[in-house]
Amino acid sequence: MSVEKLVEGILSGKRRELARLISLIEDEDAIASEVLSRLYKNTGHAKIIGVTGPPGSGKSTLVTRITTEYRKREQSVGIICVDPSSPFSGGALLGDRIRMQEHSLDDEVFVRSMGTRGHLGGLSRATSDAVRAVDAFGKDVILVETVGAGQSEVEVIEIAHTVIVTDVPGSGDDIQAIKAGIMEIADIFVVNKSDLPGADKKVTEINAMLDTDQKMGTWRPPVILTNGRTGEGITELVDMIEEHFAYLASSGQLEARGLRRSREELEQLMEYKLTRELLSTLRGRPEYENAIREIALRREDPYTVAERLITEFLVKCRE
Amino acid sequence: MSSKKIRVLVAKPGLDGHDRGAKVVARALRDAGMEVIYTGLRQTPEMIVRAAIDEAVDVIGLSILSGAHNAIFPRVMELLNAEGVDDILVVAGGIIPEDDVPMLKEVGIAEVFGPGTPLQEIVDFIQSNVKK
Amino acid sequence: MVEEKDVSESLKEWDEKVVGKTLERFPERKKEFATISGIPVKRLYSPVDTADIDYNRDVGFPGAYPFTRGVQPTMYRGRFWTMRQYSGFATAKETNERFKFLLEQGQTGLSVAFDLPTQIGYDSDHPLAQGEVGKVGVAIDSLADMEVLFDSIPLDKVSTSMTINAPASVLLAMYIVVAEKQGVPMEKLRGTVQNDILKEYAARGTYIFPPQPSMRLTTDIFRFCSEKMPLWNTISISGYHLREAGSTAVQEVAFTIADGIAYVESAIKSGLDVDAFASRLSFFFGSHSDFLEEIAKFRAARRLWARIMKERFNAKSDRSTRMRFHTQTAGCTLTAQQPDNNIVRVTMQALQAVLGGTQSLHTNSRDEALSLPTEDSVQIALRTQQIIAYESGVGDTIDPLAGSYYIEYLTNEIERLATEYIKKIDSMGGAPAAIEQGYIQKEIHAAAYAFQRAVDSGERVVVGVNKFTVKEEQSMEYLRVNPQIEREQVERLMALKQDRDGAKVEATLKALKQCAEGTENLMPYIIDAVKAYATLGEICDVLRSVFGEYKAPDIL
Ligand SMILES: Nc1nc2c(ncn2[C@@H]2O[C@H](COP(=O)(O)OP(=O)(O)O)[C@@H](O)[C@H]2O)c(=O)[nH]1
Ligand SMILES: [Mg+2]
């Protein structure tokens, strides 16, 4: 498939081309970067919403409900669901779509499941590129679902304008988990499964935790109670997402974020490319393999060797 | 390092809820390193084809036990053709009488796996026949 | 029992001296033996293994608490089990003919299989019904079809089991009205509706409504029948489908009983007295391929249920604690390869069920792994039961395997392991919560996958599949449903909608809707709608509009 055809297809709204580009991104195919670089100027229009939280807390259900609400507001929606790949086989079982059946025939909704795989550039690279592709495709709203547990998921969330952290009533221990990990990234807290006992208590707990937060800026994350089964609280949630977006815009944070994101992305890309470039010239060469052996035998040390190799590389580049 | 993976849509068309086979196969494919997208029960041909396109899968696995395969499978193939999709390998499993197999193959189902097919046979078939 | 101390000493001696010597020269076939459910199996069982059994407390007598040895005092010496072949295909008319054939052949109860659209509350003209009409059972759209289905079958003489769950109330209502038209009052009707929605969520997949309103429909049937249909079994709490989905014997017992507990709790919560409904609860198990384990399973299930009803729910009457069950030989053990071998499998499985004390039995037909059974195959299946009943003599004394060290040990072990599962489920908030969290599904799937892996690796032998295979041409005749039937059924439905009194339909549906929005018992309203020839789809649509539809957690 040619770069040209992909670019054109995506810009003219062909979902098959979009789907293919995402596969190329996942497969770390060189064509993907070419296409993305061509599409870049057409991106930046979508509102990107991250949804993260423990497995089973109702993320997929909420994403479906939020989609319904946005469709009512005549916005088109892209959905990207990220699930962990098996560390043993590298395969994955991706089941989030199951919950999204009511949108399965809506032309204005695009749903894509991704496994985390063992990506070289980290999960965030592939996911944020996929989000970018959907953005170029013209979706107004992009929802990204990730399981909130590890660091990589937190990274993914950085591409979102608004991050929703989900939780459910019961089990007080996970408050600690939230505190430790994803607490800082939440723009909105959702306590889902309001039909279960202890929902109000959970809201109180999170609010209490927020009250003691010293680092909080001018946006105090609201805590919203929802019922994924019935849809209660969803309108309020989407209103709140919109409010948060308006806040970002009016406070100048949207612009600041854009700059920060661009800087980060550029630097990450350079770092990644540079490393790859460097390693690809070194790997397999006898001197290089020899140096590794010497380090292992304690006849050389890695600090000096690294310094030397990088200097040599840079000198060669200048020539 | 290439991280290319075979992506498979495991779909249960028709109304029967017996998903033991579909889920066992889904796990086996995952354990063979594939990415398996599971759609859940009661899928219409339209839903299956849409999911296959959005997810850019290499393979569709249809599992059915209700006996409605002769109505449903050709419809899936018809919709795929209408979308111009010719690079997806479509396989089927479930309770499908031998007599129906020639017709299903004719419309483009690459293989029909009957009850008792070893999982490895399905994995091998997919790995060697996937169209990429 | 015997002086176990002496036994344990001599056992040790035997083990060291006699067995040890033999093992040196002839090692055993496997390092470790286990039942198909993974319970370790020792070389030999002896009084040592049954030492903690108190006969009166744990084994007891047939027809008396805790019913380990059977639910009736005379068991098959009085009357054989009910031979009940599940059948139903295509149209009401053809199924009616098959019923008459089966009754002529000596079958003693009817069992109706419905097609999938009927099971999910869709009429035959629903878009999702395409290709499914009449495929796995009979298509019933309205009372008119039900009238044909039971035409000239005296409903006061037969007992009828209907495999229907989500829309059980509607089909039960139709049955009541057909009987009424035959002049048979409902208090005389005997039979069962499966009415077990929890296992639909957990394994079988033909659900319609979310759990709460579904439980209401279930308990409405309990209440209605407790007042008006004393001979009717209001539910058949089913482990069969859990087993077919891949669970082990222990899981089958545990999850079925956990479901049972949930129904009892829900009925009690709705204000019913436990002794008013518990005796009409019935169960349904599979009979799988591990001969002795299955026999022990049936005994363990009976004892465990009795204890739970008495100890947990304070049932006063023994009748409330007795577990009556139907058994079907395990469809998932049938092979498409060398299908005649299935006759042998079914024979063993049927024998297990009888030795385990079943109240009724369906024997699978050899060709069921391929398609719907032919008349020939159904006849062999039925003859299998008759041979066990009339020729083998196993029914002449009650629970003949009781007292076998192994059987009693295994009965204990299954009860113990199932109790552990039930405790775990209790701690999650009961079966509905455990299903909602996907716990039960995950356990079942893990077992199913492990089993398939064992078969694939050859560790588990399936004759004709992974050992002793032959190259074969499929030569069996099998039954095929004519695709024409779908069209005809839809046409009949159209005609019905033309002919009936539309205003009456509308009025009864409106009343039903109001009832659904409130808390009154739904049964009388459903009966009214059925009488007006409202269709199954229309009735279920009204309920859908009030109750919503269930979305499966579909745990992977
Ligand atoms: N009781 C209740 N269950 C819910 C609610 N929202 C979602 N669920 C259920 O929770 C389970 C897990 O939901 P899912 O969306 O897959 O969670 P995820 O793993 O976080 O994506 C499913 O069975 C949902 O039906 C709710 O508000 N109340
Ligand atoms: Mg999810």
XYZ file of C-alpha atoms in Angstrom, chain B residues 12-102:
91
model
C -19.925 -15.618 17.114
C -22.643 -14.941 14.602
C -26.122 -16.280 15.101
C -28.045 -16.579 18.306
C -26.473 -19.552 20.034
C -24.614 -18.795 23.217
C -22.231 -21.726 23.232
C -18.946 -19.910 23.204
C -16.768 -22.585 24.751
C -15.204 -23.427 21.416
C -14.739 -19.819 20.373
C -13.087 -18.917 23.635
C -10.847 -21.955 23.776
C -9.658 -21.193 20.261
C -9.207 -17.513 21.158
C -6.933 -18.471 24.019
C -4.958 -20.880 21.905
C -4.373 -18.215 19.265
C -3.260 -15.769 21.904
C -0.889 -18.341 23.314
C 0.471 -18.757 19.815
C 1.349 -15.059 19.845
C -1.615 -13.649 17.924
C -3.759 -10.687 18.816
C -7.304 -11.861 19.171
C -10.237 -9.523 19.108
C -13.311 -11.140 20.553
C -16.674 -9.669 19.640
C -19.092 -11.399 21.956
C -22.351 -13.153 21.129
C -25.129 -12.468 18.665
C -23.140 -10.769 15.940
C -24.748 -9.950 12.632
C -22.710 -10.302 9.433
C -22.697 -6.504 9.148
C -21.182 -6.131 12.599
C -18.556 -8.762 11.902
C -17.420 -7.168 8.680
C -17.287 -3.710 10.185
C -15.209 -4.957 13.101
C -12.886 -6.830 10.771
C -12.258 -3.664 8.780
C -11.774 -1.301 11.721
C -9.484 -3.750 13.439
C -7.595 -4.483 10.219
C -7.511 -8.158 11.028
C -5.719 -10.758 8.985
C -8.128 -13.512 9.901
C -11.791 -13.888 10.764
C -12.788 -16.967 12.731
C -16.514 -17.670 12.741
C -17.931 -20.036 15.312
C -21.485 -21.255 15.114
C -23.421 -24.134 16.574
C -26.978 -23.200 15.824
C -27.079 -24.516 12.274
C -27.604 -21.097 10.737
C -24.238 -21.169 8.934
C -25.702 -21.604 5.486
C -27.592 -18.364 5.891
C -24.924 -16.398 7.696
C -21.511 -17.335 6.284
C -22.269 -16.524 2.643
C -23.632 -13.192 3.799
C -20.368 -12.384 5.611
C -18.411 -13.212 2.456
C -20.772 -11.162 0.341
C -20.300 -8.119 2.552
C -16.524 -8.537 2.553
C -16.540 -8.680 -1.216
C -18.748 -5.633 -1.424
C -16.169 -3.773 0.667
C -13.454 -4.954 -1.664
C -11.753 -6.958 1.052
C -9.816 -9.887 -0.339
C -6.879 -10.100 2.027
C -8.618 -11.571 5.038
C -8.477 -15.289 5.662
C -11.876 -16.531 6.790
C -12.162 -19.798 8.693
C -15.060 -21.392 10.509
C -15.764 -23.859 13.248
C -18.633 -25.381 15.137
C -21.214 -27.950 14.214
C -21.207 -27.904 10.459
C -22.227 -31.001 8.518
C -19.703 -32.238 5.962
C -22.276 -31.814 3.197
C -22.321 -28.073 3.688
C -18.572 -27.643 3.517
C -18.165 -27.561 -0.284
